[in-house]
Structure formats: structure tokens, C-alpha cells
Short mmCIF file of C-alpha atoms in Angstrom, two decimals:
data_model
loop_
_atom_site.label_atom_id
_atom_site.label_comp_id
_atom_site.label_asym_id
_atom_site.label_seq_id
_atom_site.Cartn_x
_atom_site.Cartn_y
_atom_site.Cartn_z
CA UNK A 20 24.06 -17.36 5.83
CA UNK A 21 21.90 -19.96 7.52
CA UNK A 22 18.24 -19.35 6.59
CA UNK A 23 15.26 -21.17 8.09
CA UNK A 24 12.21 -20.91 5.84
CA UNK A 25 8.86 -21.57 7.48
CA UNK A 26 6.31 -21.76 4.70
CA UNK A 27 2.55 -22.20 4.65
CA UNK A 28 2.77 -24.12 1.37
CA UNK A 29 5.31 -26.41 -0.27
CA UNK A 30 5.66 -29.27 -2.73
CA UNK A 31 3.86 -31.26 -3.97
CA UNK A 32 1.22 -28.51 -3.81
CA UNK A 33 2.17 -25.90 -6.37
CA UNK A 34 1.14 -22.25 -6.15
CA UNK A 35 2.81 -18.86 -5.97
CA UNK A 36 4.12 -19.39 -2.44
CA UNK A 37 5.59 -22.80 -3.28
CA UNK A 38 7.12 -21.53 -6.50
CA UNK A 39 8.88 -18.57 -4.90
CA UNK A 40 10.18 -20.71 -2.00
CA UNK A 41 11.63 -23.23 -4.47
CA UNK A 42 13.39 -20.50 -6.45
CA UNK A 43 14.76 -18.95 -3.25
CA UNK A 44 16.12 -22.33 -2.12
CA UNK A 45 17.81 -22.86 -5.48
CA UNK A 46 19.46 -19.45 -5.33
CA UNK A 47 20.53 -19.90 -1.70
CA UNK A 48 22.20 -23.18 -2.65
CA UNK A 49 23.89 -21.60 -5.66
CA UNK A 50 25.28 -18.86 -3.40
CA UNK A 51 26.69 -21.29 -0.84
CA UNK A 52 24.11 -20.51 1.86
CA UNK A 53 22.46 -23.15 4.06
CA UNK A 54 18.71 -23.53 4.36
CA UNK A 55 16.15 -25.45 6.36
CA UNK A 56 12.50 -25.68 5.31
CA UNK A 57 9.60 -26.25 7.70
CA UNK A 58 6.37 -26.97 5.82
CA UNK A 59 3.07 -28.85 6.13
CA UNK A 60 3.22 -32.45 5.01
CA UNK A 61 3.14 -34.56 3.01
CA UNK A 62 6.15 -33.47 1.01
CA UNK A 63 9.75 -34.21 0.04
CA UNK A 64 12.59 -34.77 2.51
CA UNK A 65 14.94 -32.36 0.73
CA UNK A 66 14.91 -29.71 -1.97
CA UNK A 67 17.91 -28.04 -3.63
CA UNK A 68 20.16 -29.46 -0.93
CA UNK A 69 18.03 -28.09 1.91
CA UNK A 70 16.52 -30.37 4.56
CA UNK A 71 12.73 -30.26 4.64
CA UNK A 72 11.02 -30.89 7.96
CA UNK A 73 7.32 -31.69 7.65
CA UNK A 74 4.69 -30.90 10.27
CA UNK A 75 1.02 -31.96 10.41
CA UNK A 76 -1.36 -30.12 8.12
CA UNK A 77 -5.05 -30.12 7.26
CA UNK A 78 -6.83 -29.52 3.97
CA UNK A 79 -9.54 -26.89 3.72
CA UNK A 80 -12.89 -28.67 3.22
CA UNK A 81 -13.92 -26.33 0.39
CA UNK A 82 -10.47 -26.47 -1.27
CA UNK A 83 -8.82 -29.88 -0.63
CA UNK A 84 -5.59 -29.01 -2.47
CA UNK A 85 -4.94 -26.12 -0.06
CA UNK A 86 -3.23 -27.51 3.06
CA UNK A 87 -2.56 -25.43 6.17
CA UNK A 88 0.20 -26.41 8.57
CA UNK A 89 -0.78 -26.76 12.21
CA UNK A 90 0.97 -24.53 14.76
CA UNK A 91 3.34 -26.82 16.67
CA UNK A 92 6.03 -26.12 19.26
CA UNK A 93 8.32 -28.59 17.45
CA UNK A 94 9.24 -25.70 15.16
CA UNK A 95 11.26 -24.16 18.01
CA UNK A 96 13.27 -27.36 18.48
CA UNK A 97 13.95 -27.59 14.75
CA UNK A 98 15.17 -24.01 14.56
CA UNK A 99 17.25 -24.33 17.71
CA UNK A 100 19.03 -27.37 16.23
CA UNK A 101 19.63 -25.61 12.89
CA UNK A 102 20.83 -22.33 14.41
CA UNK A 103 19.66 -19.89 11.71
CA UNK A 104 20.89 -16.33 11.19
CA UNK A 105 17.42 -15.34 10.04
CA UNK A 106 13.93 -16.88 9.88
CA UNK A 107 12.05 -16.37 6.61
CA UNK A 108 8.26 -16.55 7.02
CA UNK A 109 6.65 -17.32 3.66
CA UNK A 110 3.12 -15.92 3.61
CA UNK A 111 2.67 -16.50 7.37
CA UNK A 112 -0.79 -17.42 8.62
CA UNK A 113 -0.98 -20.49 10.88
CA UNK A 114 2.30 -22.41 10.71
CA UNK A 115 4.00 -19.06 10.23
CA UNK A 116 2.79 -18.04 13.69
CA UNK A 117 4.81 -20.95 15.10
CA UNK A 118 7.83 -19.85 13.11
CA UNK A 119 7.53 -16.33 14.41
CA UNK A 120 7.14 -17.50 18.01
CA UNK A 121 10.19 -19.73 17.60
CA UNK A 122 12.24 -16.84 16.24
CA UNK A 123 11.24 -14.75 19.25
CA UNK A 124 12.12 -17.50 21.73
CA UNK A 125 15.52 -18.00 20.11
CA UNK A 126 16.15 -14.27 19.61
CA UNK A 127 16.61 -14.72 15.85
CA UNK A 128 15.48 -11.92 13.48
CA UNK A 129 12.61 -12.64 11.13
CA UNK A 130 11.62 -11.52 7.65
CA UNK A 131 7.95 -12.03 6.76
CA UNK A 132 6.92 -12.13 3.12
CA UNK A 133 3.35 -10.99 2.48
CA UNK A 134 2.20 -12.97 -0.52
CA UNK A 135 -1.45 -14.00 -0.22
CA UNK A 136 -4.50 -11.76 0.05
CA UNK A 137 -6.19 -13.89 2.70
CA UNK A 138 -9.06 -11.44 3.15
CA UNK A 139 -9.79 -11.52 -0.59
CA UNK A 140 -9.50 -15.31 -0.61
CA UNK A 141 -12.06 -15.56 2.21
CA UNK A 142 -14.49 -13.27 0.40
CA UNK A 143 -14.29 -15.33 -2.80
CA UNK A 144 -15.37 -18.39 -0.81
CA UNK A 145 -18.36 -16.72 0.77
CA UNK A 146 -16.78 -15.81 4.11
CA UNK A 147 -17.98 -12.22 4.00
CA UNK A 148 -17.54 -9.96 6.97
CA UNK A 149 -14.27 -11.62 7.99
CA UNK A 150 -11.99 -8.77 6.81
CA UNK A 151 -11.58 -7.14 10.26
CA UNK A 152 -10.63 -10.46 11.89
CA UNK A 153 -8.26 -11.47 9.07
CA UNK A 154 -6.50 -8.12 9.09
CA UNK A 155 -6.25 -8.10 12.89
CA UNK A 156 -4.44 -11.43 12.75
CA UNK A 157 -2.17 -10.46 9.82
CA UNK A 158 -1.30 -7.12 11.42
CA UNK A 159 -0.48 -8.92 14.67
CA UNK A 160 1.81 -11.42 12.91
CA UNK A 161 3.59 -8.97 10.64
CA UNK A 162 3.86 -6.41 13.42
CA UNK A 163 6.10 -8.82 15.34
CA UNK A 164 8.45 -9.49 12.39
CA UNK A 165 11.64 -7.49 11.99
CA UNK A 166 10.70 -6.72 8.40
CA UNK A 167 7.74 -7.39 6.11
CA UNK A 168 8.36 -7.60 2.38
CA UNK A 169 5.51 -6.59 0.06
CA UNK A 170 5.57 -7.91 -3.53
CA UNK A 171 4.11 -4.83 -5.26
CA UNK A 172 3.48 -1.16 -4.67
CA UNK A 173 -0.33 -1.53 -4.37
CA UNK A 174 0.17 -4.16 -1.64
CA UNK A 175 2.79 -1.99 0.07
CA UNK A 176 0.31 0.89 0.18
CA UNK A 177 -2.44 -1.39 1.53
CA UNK A 178 -0.18 -2.73 4.27
CA UNK A 179 0.81 0.80 5.23
CA UNK A 180 -2.86 1.75 5.38
CA UNK A 181 -3.55 -1.27 7.59
CA UNK A 182 -0.84 -0.22 10.04
CA UNK A 183 1.78 -2.89 9.31
CA UNK A 184 5.22 -1.51 10.31
CA UNK A 185 8.76 -1.93 8.94
CA UNK A 186 7.81 -2.48 5.30
CA UNK A 187 10.00 -2.87 2.22
CA UNK A 188 9.25 -3.67 -1.41
CA UNK A 189 10.53 -6.98 -2.77
CA UNK A 190 9.20 -8.33 -6.05
CA UNK A 191 9.65 -11.72 -7.70
CA UNK A 192 12.07 -13.01 -10.27
CA UNK A 193 11.45 -14.87 -13.50
CA UNK A 194 13.42 -17.74 -15.00
CA UNK A 195 14.53 -16.34 -18.36
CA UNK A 196 15.72 -19.77 -19.53
CA UNK A 197 12.39 -21.47 -18.92
CA UNK A 198 10.30 -18.56 -20.16
CA UNK A 199 11.49 -17.02 -23.42
CA UNK A 200 10.25 -16.62 -27.00
CA UNK A 201 12.57 -19.39 -28.24
CA UNK A 202 10.16 -21.96 -26.76
CA UNK A 203 7.41 -20.92 -29.20
CA UNK A 204 6.37 -24.06 -31.09
CA UNK A 205 4.84 -24.07 -34.57
CA UNK A 206 3.91 -27.73 -34.11
CA UNK A 207 2.05 -27.02 -30.87
CA UNK A 208 0.32 -23.99 -32.37
CA UNK A 209 -0.79 -26.12 -35.30
CA UNK A 210 -2.46 -28.59 -32.95
CA UNK A 211 -4.11 -25.93 -30.79
CA UNK A 212 -5.19 -23.66 -33.64
CA UNK A 213 -5.44 -25.76 -36.83
CA UNK A 214 -7.17 -22.92 -38.70
CA UNK A 215 -4.64 -20.28 -37.70
CA UNK A 216 -6.69 -18.83 -34.85
CA UNK A 217 -5.17 -16.32 -32.46
CA UNK A 218 -4.26 -18.25 -29.30
CA UNK A 219 -5.58 -16.60 -26.14
CA UNK A 220 -4.36 -18.32 -22.99
CA UNK A 221 -4.91 -18.43 -19.26
CA UNK A 222 -2.44 -20.14 -16.91
CA UNK A 223 -3.29 -20.60 -13.25
CA UNK A 224 -5.47 -22.27 -10.66
CA UNK A 225 -9.05 -22.87 -11.69
CA UNK A 226 -10.46 -21.67 -8.40
CA UNK A 227 -12.88 -19.00 -7.25
CA UNK A 228 -10.20 -16.55 -6.05
CA UNK A 229 -8.82 -16.37 -9.63
CA UNK A 230 -12.28 -15.68 -11.14
CA UNK A 231 -11.72 -17.95 -14.17
CA UNK A 232 -15.42 -17.84 -15.03
CA UNK A 233 -14.70 -14.46 -16.60
CA UNK A 234 -12.98 -16.40 -19.38
CA UNK A 235 -16.44 -17.32 -20.65
CA UNK A 236 -16.65 -13.76 -22.03
CA UNK A 237 -13.93 -14.80 -24.50
CA UNK A 238 -15.25 -18.21 -25.49
CA UNK A 239 -16.94 -17.08 -28.70
CA UNK A 240 -14.54 -14.31 -29.75
CA UNK A 241 -14.20 -14.63 -33.56
CA UNK A 242 -10.86 -15.79 -34.90
CA UNK A 243 -9.52 -16.94 -31.54
CA UNK A 244 -8.98 -20.18 -29.69
CA UNK A 245 -9.06 -20.12 -25.88
CA UNK A 246 -6.44 -22.28 -24.10
CA UNK A 247 -6.84 -22.93 -20.36
CA UNK A 248 -3.78 -24.28 -18.53
CA UNK A 249 -4.29 -25.43 -14.95
CA UNK A 250 -6.64 -27.37 -12.72
CA UNK A 251 -8.78 -26.77 -9.67
CA UNK A 252 -12.30 -26.98 -8.27
CA UNK A 253 -13.81 -24.79 -11.01
CA UNK A 254 -12.63 -26.97 -13.91
CA UNK A 255 -15.80 -29.00 -14.40
CA UNK A 256 -17.98 -25.89 -14.44
CA UNK A 257 -15.64 -24.14 -16.84
CA UNK A 258 -15.67 -27.04 -19.27
CA UNK A 259 -19.47 -26.78 -19.42
CA UNK A 260 -19.33 -23.00 -19.92
CA UNK A 261 -16.65 -23.18 -22.64
CA UNK A 262 -17.01 -26.45 -24.56
CA UNK A 263 -14.83 -25.23 -27.44
CA UNK A 264 -11.89 -24.15 -25.27
CA UNK A 265 -8.77 -26.31 -24.97
CA UNK A 266 -8.18 -27.50 -21.39
CA UNK A 267 -4.66 -28.86 -20.93
CA UNK A 268 -4.80 -29.58 -17.21
CA UNK A 269 -1.90 -28.73 -14.89
CA UNK A 270 1.40 -28.38 -16.75
CA UNK A 271 4.93 -27.58 -15.68
CA UNK A 272 8.48 -27.79 -16.98
CA UNK A 273 9.07 -27.88 -20.75
CA UNK A 274 5.37 -28.36 -21.51
CA UNK A 275 4.47 -25.16 -19.68
CA UNK A 276 7.33 -23.26 -21.33
CA UNK A 277 6.14 -24.26 -24.81
CA UNK A 278 2.50 -23.50 -24.04
CA UNK A 279 3.24 -20.07 -22.60
CA UNK A 280 5.55 -19.02 -25.44
CA UNK A 281 3.15 -20.28 -28.10
CA UNK A 282 0.33 -17.97 -27.02
CA UNK A 283 -0.51 -14.74 -28.85
CA UNK A 284 -2.29 -13.09 -25.91
CA UNK A 285 -2.09 -13.94 -22.21
CA UNK A 286 -5.13 -13.25 -20.03
CA UNK A 287 -5.32 -13.02 -16.27
CA UNK A 288 -8.71 -12.74 -14.57
CA UNK A 289 -7.77 -12.52 -10.86
CA UNK A 290 -8.38 -9.28 -8.94
CA UNK A 291 -6.82 -10.23 -5.59
CA UNK A 292 -3.27 -11.04 -6.69
CA UNK A 293 -0.48 -9.52 -4.66
CA UNK A 294 1.97 -10.05 -7.55
CA UNK A 295 0.98 -12.62 -10.24
CA UNK A 296 3.97 -14.63 -11.34
CA UNK A 297 2.30 -16.06 -14.45
CA UNK A 298 1.98 -12.54 -15.87
CA UNK A 299 5.72 -12.04 -15.51
CA UNK A 300 6.38 -15.42 -17.14
CA UNK A 301 4.18 -14.50 -20.10
CA UNK A 302 6.01 -11.18 -20.47
CA UNK A 303 9.35 -13.04 -20.48
CA UNK A 304 8.00 -15.11 -23.40
CA UNK A 305 7.25 -11.91 -25.32
CA UNK A 306 3.48 -12.36 -25.00
CA UNK A 307 1.33 -9.26 -24.42
CA UNK A 308 -0.85 -9.45 -21.32
CA UNK A 309 -4.45 -8.46 -20.58
CA UNK A 310 -5.07 -8.23 -16.84
CA UNK A 311 -7.41 -6.69 -14.27
CA UNK A 312 -6.31 -3.25 -13.07
CA UNK A 313 -5.92 -4.30 -9.43
CA UNK A 314 -3.16 -5.44 -7.09
CA UNK A 315 0.14 -6.80 -8.32
CA UNK A 316 -0.61 -6.62 -12.07
CA UNK A 317 -0.58 -2.83 -11.80
CA UNK A 318 3.21 -3.04 -11.31
CA UNK A 319 3.69 -5.50 -14.17
CA UNK A 320 1.38 -4.44 -16.99
CA UNK A 321 2.02 -1.08 -18.63
CA UNK A 322 -0.98 -0.28 -20.84
CA UNK A 323 0.07 0.33 -24.43
CA UNK A 324 3.63 -0.83 -23.71
CA UNK A 325 3.47 -4.52 -22.82
CA UNK A 326 -0.26 -5.19 -22.54
CA UNK A 327 -3.66 -3.79 -21.62
CA UNK A 328 -5.64 -3.42 -18.39
CA UNK A 329 -9.39 -3.61 -17.82
CA UNK A 330 -11.59 -2.55 -14.91
CA UNK A 331 -11.58 -5.58 -12.57
CA UNK A 332 -15.31 -6.38 -12.63
CA UNK A 333 -16.04 -5.47 -16.24
CA UNK A 334 -16.27 -8.54 -18.44
CA UNK A 335 -17.00 -6.31 -21.43
CA UNK A 336 -13.71 -4.52 -20.83
CA UNK A 337 -11.84 -7.83 -20.75
CA UNK A 338 -13.46 -8.89 -24.02
CA UNK A 339 -12.78 -5.55 -25.70
CA UNK A 340 -9.10 -5.61 -24.74
CA UNK A 341 -8.56 -9.15 -26.01
CA UNK A 342 -10.53 -8.40 -29.19
CA UNK A 343 -8.34 -5.36 -29.88
CA UNK A 344 -5.18 -7.45 -29.63
CA UNK A 345 -6.62 -10.37 -31.58
CA UNK A 346 -7.52 -8.09 -34.49
CA UNK A 347 -4.17 -6.30 -34.69
CA UNK A 348 -1.02 -8.41 -35.30
CA UNK A 349 1.17 -5.28 -35.47
CA UNK A 350 -0.04 -4.19 -32.03
CA UNK A 351 0.66 -7.66 -30.63
CA UNK A 352 4.19 -7.57 -32.02
CA UNK A 353 4.87 -4.12 -30.58
CA UNK A 354 3.51 -5.04 -27.15
CA UNK A 355 5.43 -8.31 -27.31
CA UNK A 356 8.68 -6.40 -27.72
CA UNK A 357 7.68 -4.21 -24.79
CA UNK A 358 6.91 -7.33 -22.77
CA UNK A 359 10.46 -8.63 -23.18
CA UNK A 360 11.98 -5.26 -22.28
CA UNK A 361 9.82 -4.99 -19.14
CA UNK A 362 11.39 -8.05 -17.47
CA UNK A 363 15.03 -7.15 -18.10
CA UNK A 364 17.04 -7.45 -14.90
CA UNK A 365 14.33 -9.49 -13.15
CA UNK A 366 16.13 -12.84 -13.02
CA UNK A 367 15.85 -14.82 -9.79
CA UNK A 368 19.57 -14.40 -9.16
CA UNK A 369 19.22 -10.61 -9.02
CA UNK A 370 16.00 -10.69 -7.03
CA UNK A 371 17.39 -13.14 -4.47
CA UNK A 372 20.46 -10.97 -3.98
CA UNK A 373 18.01 -8.26 -2.93
CA UNK A 374 16.39 -10.73 -0.53
CA UNK A 375 19.75 -11.68 1.01
CA UNK A 376 20.37 -7.97 1.46
CA UNK A 377 17.19 -7.79 3.55
CA UNK A 378 18.33 -10.84 5.54
CA UNK A 379 21.68 -9.20 6.29
CA UNK A 380 20.10 -5.90 7.31
CA UNK A 381 17.79 -7.48 9.89
CA UNK A 382 20.46 -9.88 11.13
CA UNK A 383 23.38 -7.47 11.38
CA UNK A 384 21.95 -3.96 11.07
CA UNK A 385 20.24 -1.61 13.51
CA UNK A 386 16.87 -3.29 12.92
CA UNK A 387 18.22 -6.41 14.65
CA UNK A 388 18.68 -4.45 17.90
CA UNK A 389 15.26 -2.86 17.50
CA UNK A 390 13.80 -6.33 16.99
CA UNK A 391 15.45 -7.63 20.13
CA UNK A 392 13.93 -4.81 22.17
CA UNK A 393 10.51 -5.47 20.69
CA UNK A 394 10.72 -9.20 21.37
CA UNK A 395 11.71 -8.52 24.96
CA UNK A 396 8.64 -6.36 25.36
CA UNK A 397 6.51 -9.06 23.77
CA UNK A 398 7.89 -11.69 26.17
CA UNK A 399 7.23 -9.40 29.13
#
């Protein structure tokens, strides 16, 4: 197939949207499919054999590393030249609106992937009272797509409640070569925990929407060493709150694989995640997870099987869950075995085959005709 991916985020900015788009491009190339990427610049010219077309973008003043692409009519010309069978809208918001309009003009079916809780993001940055406006816009965008893919069952239920039509569930894959117990490093553990402390780790953006300040509830937990992997606007404040924690900064590749696999407990503090890829990566490393009982983690963490959940706003619950795991090596081993079992069959190759199935259904199935009728009504 020929797939045009219009994404709100791409390299060199790395987040969940960028990561999933990169894995999709790799799998499309491996399967002999052709892809075009339209993304906000700056960025690379190509990725995994796919041409990358960059459009103007602007950084949010309160979060400079978050760049939004501007809606431009050039997207239509790019898609017309490429001639896609389907347009993939990755977390559509602003640039995605241009991608959707282009798909409608060219009568090409579209698949929209809901990946970011924009309303929750806005609330975390003090933009309270914006939920109705945000959801009006998201419902309008996704309502025009031939299919919207939700990453988890809680998000699917929320989208249904909000009136978004033509929904399907599509999760995320995990790279079992990059994330596996074999990357556990005794040398690294010796440097991070010279006195044999239990390593408790967080991996992710250090930004308000991830609530990393909750990690301060773990800073003085006896017998543990807190490891924080990532960067972001909250880093300076976190370093003051947790002077004894290890801050590694942003890490990727082999370094990230070794860090993740060398942890004893993985902690996630976010409560607005639609999926949470880092949780799945920790599970693939055989590391039990402690996460907030909200959103995507509800599909990934099975309490007593591969980790523990805590009430989202209860710091005491987070501390108690981590303390229970830190004090019980046998429990950590049992949950670690459950963690590995819980990601069986979740490789990116399998997950992207599911995605291509969605592409084919909207491009060649009955939904394509339904989409054409809807677009005609929209144009009228």
C-alpha cells in the first residue's frame, strides 16, 4: 500500500507520537509498502526509506520542545503527488486538520489515531475550562475520519461517550529485542546502587502532564535508590526536591535498554496517558510496574500479576505500593515473570499487521463507500 502519514510530532522531538510513527514506518518498509511523512519542521529528510516533507511549525511558549505544525494547503499538493491509498493522521490536532482536509479533497480514506489527551494536557498547564472547546474540535476532526483508532479500552469508552463515531481498538507494540531482561547490567546497577539498594525508576518526560513531582514521595524510601530518566521543564525543580535521586537526562538506544532492564521497580506517575509505552517497555524487561489507575495503564498493569496500581491522586498509595515491592524480592520476581508473559504477542510486526488491516478495510471495504458519501456531504 501507499500510506501518507500526517503527524503532529516527529524527529528530532521524541515522544509517544514520534515513537509510534517511527515504528510504523519501519514496519511499512519491512513489508514492502511505500510511505510519505508530513510533519512540522525542523526534521530529517527521510526515515526508514520514507520521504519526509516538513511544514512550518511553532513551539508552545510554555513548552518549547512541543512544536505544532501549521495548517497549510501545501499538504494537499504533497498528497496529490504521492497518490496514497490511505491517509494516516497521527494524533491530529492542527496539522492533522490539513491532512484530513486534503484526504477529503482527494477522496482518499483516512485513519485517525487518537493518542494524546489534549484536554488533560491543557488542564495540567492551567488552561482550565477549555474541555468543551477541546472536545468540540477533536470530535469534529475525528468525526470526519473514516476510522478512529483508540489505544486502550478506557480511551475507547471515553471517545464513545464523547460521540466520536467509527471507533476501533488498536494498541501499541514493543520492541522485544531492545527491551528484554538480557540487557540487565550488574555493572550499571553497581554504579547506581553501590550499597545494593532496590532501584526504583521513572522513564519519561519531566513535564507537568506526567506529574513527576509525585516521585518526591519516594525520595526517602528506605533501602531504595530513585533513578529518573528523561528531561523536560520540570527537571530543575525535581532536582531540588530530590537531591539524592539519580538524574540521567534523556537516554535512548542501548543506554535506555540497559537502564530499563536494570531497574527493580518501574514507576509511572501520569494520570492522563492514553496508552503509556514506557510501561510496556518495562514489562518487556521483566520489571514490575507501579502506575496510576487511570487511562491506558489500566489495560497494561494487572494488579498482583505484573505490577500494582494506586489511586491517581494518592501519593501515599504510590509510596505504599513501591514500598511493598521494595521489601519483597519474591514478589518482585513473581510479578517480573508476569510482566514478561503480559507482553507476549505484542511485537511491532504483529501490531502493525493489525494497523494495515484497518488501512485495507477503509480503503477497500464498505467503510470506504460510506466515507465517500460523508465527504460529499461535507463538501456540499
